[in-house]
Amino acid sequence: VEKLVAKLREHSIETAWVSSFDGILHKDIDGVNSRLADQCKSANGVKLVPFGVINPMLPDWRDDLERCAVKYEMPGIRLFPNYHNYQLDNAEFVNLFLLATQRRMIVTIAVQMEDERMMHPLLRVRPVDIARLESAIVQASSANVVLLNLGNSMLRNEQLSKMMRSGKVSVDIAFWDGLQILSEGLEKLPLDRILFG
């Protein structure tokens, strides 16, 4: 945490939304979220805003969501659908999405954690199919979704552009590779829906 805060301060970043990589593989999700909340409170010099991990494939995900919202006062959650083995049209995901939206929580979805081409052939984790998100968004009138780590090819997806124009979906630029794709994204996508990441 100290190294992260130092890096953010070096670049004059005052506030950052953060989550825990531990949530990708751990089954004790509340333990992960509890540690995250404590670490964010102890950070000095930069405001770290915790986004708890939820895995809707675990039986107690509703309790985890409740704790994130009430106990830890988190404004949003982080989802890893490809690592937790579900699609964005899965019934449990849709239930989670609707409940989080009712609580006015921001839902951040990690589309990928690493470029698939760089992964070992036996340990490939495919990017999340964002096209399946559209039906959940239609059901949630006040949804606030951030898609994280979209690769270059995904930015040319017309369905993504449509979801962003709906005012419910934002993207970050973390995986935009190269100045040309940055320029293309800024020209094609709504500027108020593009976040630094």
XYZ file of C-alpha atoms in Angstrom:
197
model
C 0.000 0.000 0.000
C 2.836 2.378 0.845
C 4.416 1.846 -2.595
C 1.068 2.371 -4.332
C 0.413 5.593 -2.408
C 3.934 6.843 -3.175
C 3.436 6.165 -6.892
C 0.062 7.938 -6.919
C 1.473 10.951 -5.068
C 4.379 11.090 -7.504
C 1.822 11.651 -10.274
C -0.358 14.100 -8.277
C -3.266 11.655 -7.938
C -5.277 12.513 -4.846
C -7.973 9.807 -4.939
C -7.949 6.277 -6.355
C -10.490 3.448 -6.461
C -8.744 0.246 -5.404
C -9.535 -3.418 -5.063
C -7.635 -6.549 -4.073
C -6.014 -9.042 -6.411
C -6.530 -11.592 -3.615
C -10.219 -11.642 -4.539
C -9.402 -13.381 -7.820
C -8.546 -16.735 -6.218
C -9.586 -16.587 -2.547
C -12.830 -18.175 -1.394
C -12.863 -16.167 1.860
C -14.109 -13.042 0.109
C -15.045 -11.245 3.330
C -11.507 -11.703 4.617
C -10.196 -10.112 1.417
C -12.648 -7.196 1.648
C -12.019 -6.645 5.364
C -8.255 -6.382 4.791
C -8.847 -4.034 1.852
C -11.040 -1.719 3.949
C -8.422 -1.611 6.718
C -5.576 -0.915 4.277
C -7.496 1.932 2.660
C -8.176 3.524 6.049
C -4.492 3.373 6.948
C -3.257 5.017 3.734
C -1.691 8.456 4.181
C -1.370 11.146 1.536
C -3.829 9.700 -1.007
C -7.465 8.781 -0.481
C -7.882 5.101 -1.385
C -11.526 4.213 -1.993
C -12.133 0.463 -1.492
C -14.158 -1.564 -3.996
C -14.908 -4.991 -2.526
C -14.722 -8.157 -4.570
C -17.914 -10.195 -4.955
C -18.087 -13.696 -6.424
C -21.720 -14.542 -7.268
C -20.763 -18.197 -7.703
C -20.188 -18.521 -3.946
C -23.260 -19.283 -1.811
C -22.889 -16.302 0.556
C -22.369 -13.554 -2.023
C -25.435 -11.643 -0.781
C -23.845 -11.388 2.674
C -20.599 -10.198 1.087
C -22.499 -7.505 -0.832
C -24.314 -6.409 2.340
C -21.033 -6.113 4.244
C -19.415 -4.116 1.432
C -22.317 -1.668 1.377
C -23.058 -1.350 5.111
C -20.123 -2.513 7.230
C -17.288 -1.247 5.003
C -19.247 1.622 3.383
C -17.825 0.855 -0.043
C -19.282 2.841 -2.964
C -18.787 -0.021 -5.390
C -17.727 -3.573 -6.077
C -15.195 -5.331 -8.308
C -16.114 -8.412 -10.342
C -13.799 -10.935 -12.038
C -16.261 -12.980 -14.174
C -13.633 -14.850 -16.191
C -11.703 -15.968 -13.083
C -14.870 -16.777 -11.134
C -16.231 -18.726 -14.104
C -19.482 -17.043 -15.119
C -20.839 -15.010 -18.018
C -22.598 -11.656 -17.809
C -25.970 -13.207 -18.622
C -25.722 -15.719 -15.753
C -28.793 -15.517 -13.472
C -26.733 -15.037 -10.293
C -24.716 -12.257 -11.916
C -27.927 -10.513 -13.003
C -29.296 -10.796 -9.439
C -26.052 -9.341 -8.051
C -26.051 -6.587 -10.658
C -29.627 -5.573 -9.836
C -29.044 -5.634 -6.061
C -25.866 -3.576 -6.349
C -27.679 -1.095 -8.589
C -30.557 -0.821 -6.086
C -27.936 0.068 -3.453
C -26.539 2.708 -5.847
C -23.192 0.933 -5.938
C -20.817 1.248 -8.864
C -20.184 -2.127 -10.502
C -16.667 -2.448 -11.904
C -15.968 -5.453 -14.128
C -12.423 -6.550 -14.917
C -12.699 -7.651 -18.556
C -9.190 -9.105 -18.492
C -6.231 -9.062 -16.146
C -3.514 -9.816 -18.679
C -3.242 -9.927 -22.451
C -4.226 -13.466 -23.426
C -1.262 -13.695 -25.807
C 1.127 -13.371 -22.860
C -0.414 -16.235 -20.847
C 0.960 -19.750 -20.660
C -1.028 -21.993 -23.074
C -2.302 -24.140 -20.182
C -3.302 -21.146 -18.052
C -5.314 -19.065 -20.515
C -8.159 -16.996 -19.105
C -10.235 -15.522 -21.913
C -11.539 -11.943 -21.697
C -15.107 -11.410 -20.518
C -17.735 -11.295 -23.281
C -19.089 -7.787 -22.692
C -21.884 -8.242 -25.248
C -23.761 -10.312 -22.650
C -23.931 -7.313 -20.309
C -26.513 -5.477 -22.377
C -29.574 -7.384 -21.121
C -28.657 -6.713 -17.459
C -28.176 -3.014 -18.215
C -31.607 -2.807 -19.816
C -33.137 -4.206 -16.599
C -31.361 -1.706 -14.318
C -32.410 1.843 -15.092
C -29.913 3.445 -12.696
C -26.928 1.171 -13.382
C -23.431 2.606 -13.094
C -20.894 0.212 -14.645
C -17.188 0.584 -15.318
C -15.516 -1.889 -17.667
C -11.840 -2.235 -16.782
C -8.910 -3.352 -18.930
C -10.602 -3.378 -22.334
C -8.152 -4.377 -25.046
C -7.688 -2.376 -28.244
C -9.899 -4.597 -30.377
C -12.823 -4.259 -27.953
C -12.911 -0.492 -28.398
C -14.144 -0.953 -31.955
C -17.200 -2.880 -30.719
C -20.366 -1.029 -31.765
C -22.330 -2.614 -28.925
C -19.854 -1.129 -26.414
C -20.282 2.303 -27.975
C -24.082 1.931 -27.719
C -23.891 0.909 -24.032
C -21.622 3.875 -23.290
C -23.964 6.294 -25.061
C -26.766 5.009 -22.792
C -24.984 6.818 -19.944
C -24.727 3.666 -17.830
C -21.314 2.302 -18.887
C -17.835 3.815 -18.600
C -14.437 2.394 -19.527
C -10.911 2.977 -18.275
C -7.832 3.378 -20.468
C -5.541 0.941 -18.606
C -5.226 -1.531 -21.507
C -5.347 0.956 -24.377
C -2.074 0.173 -26.086
C -0.476 2.981 -28.100
C -1.172 6.619 -28.898
C -3.176 5.734 -32.003
C -5.708 3.660 -30.037
C -5.946 6.414 -27.404
C -6.728 8.936 -30.127
C -9.234 6.553 -31.737
C -10.986 5.861 -28.430
C -11.250 9.558 -27.588
C -12.773 10.266 -31.006
C -15.201 7.340 -31.105
C -16.432 7.008 -27.504
C -18.245 9.542 -25.281
C -15.551 11.568 -23.499
C -17.491 11.779 -20.212
C -17.498 7.967 -20.088
C -13.709 7.486 -20.348
C -11.796 7.177 -17.062
C -8.114 7.208 -16.189
C -6.954 3.755 -15.148
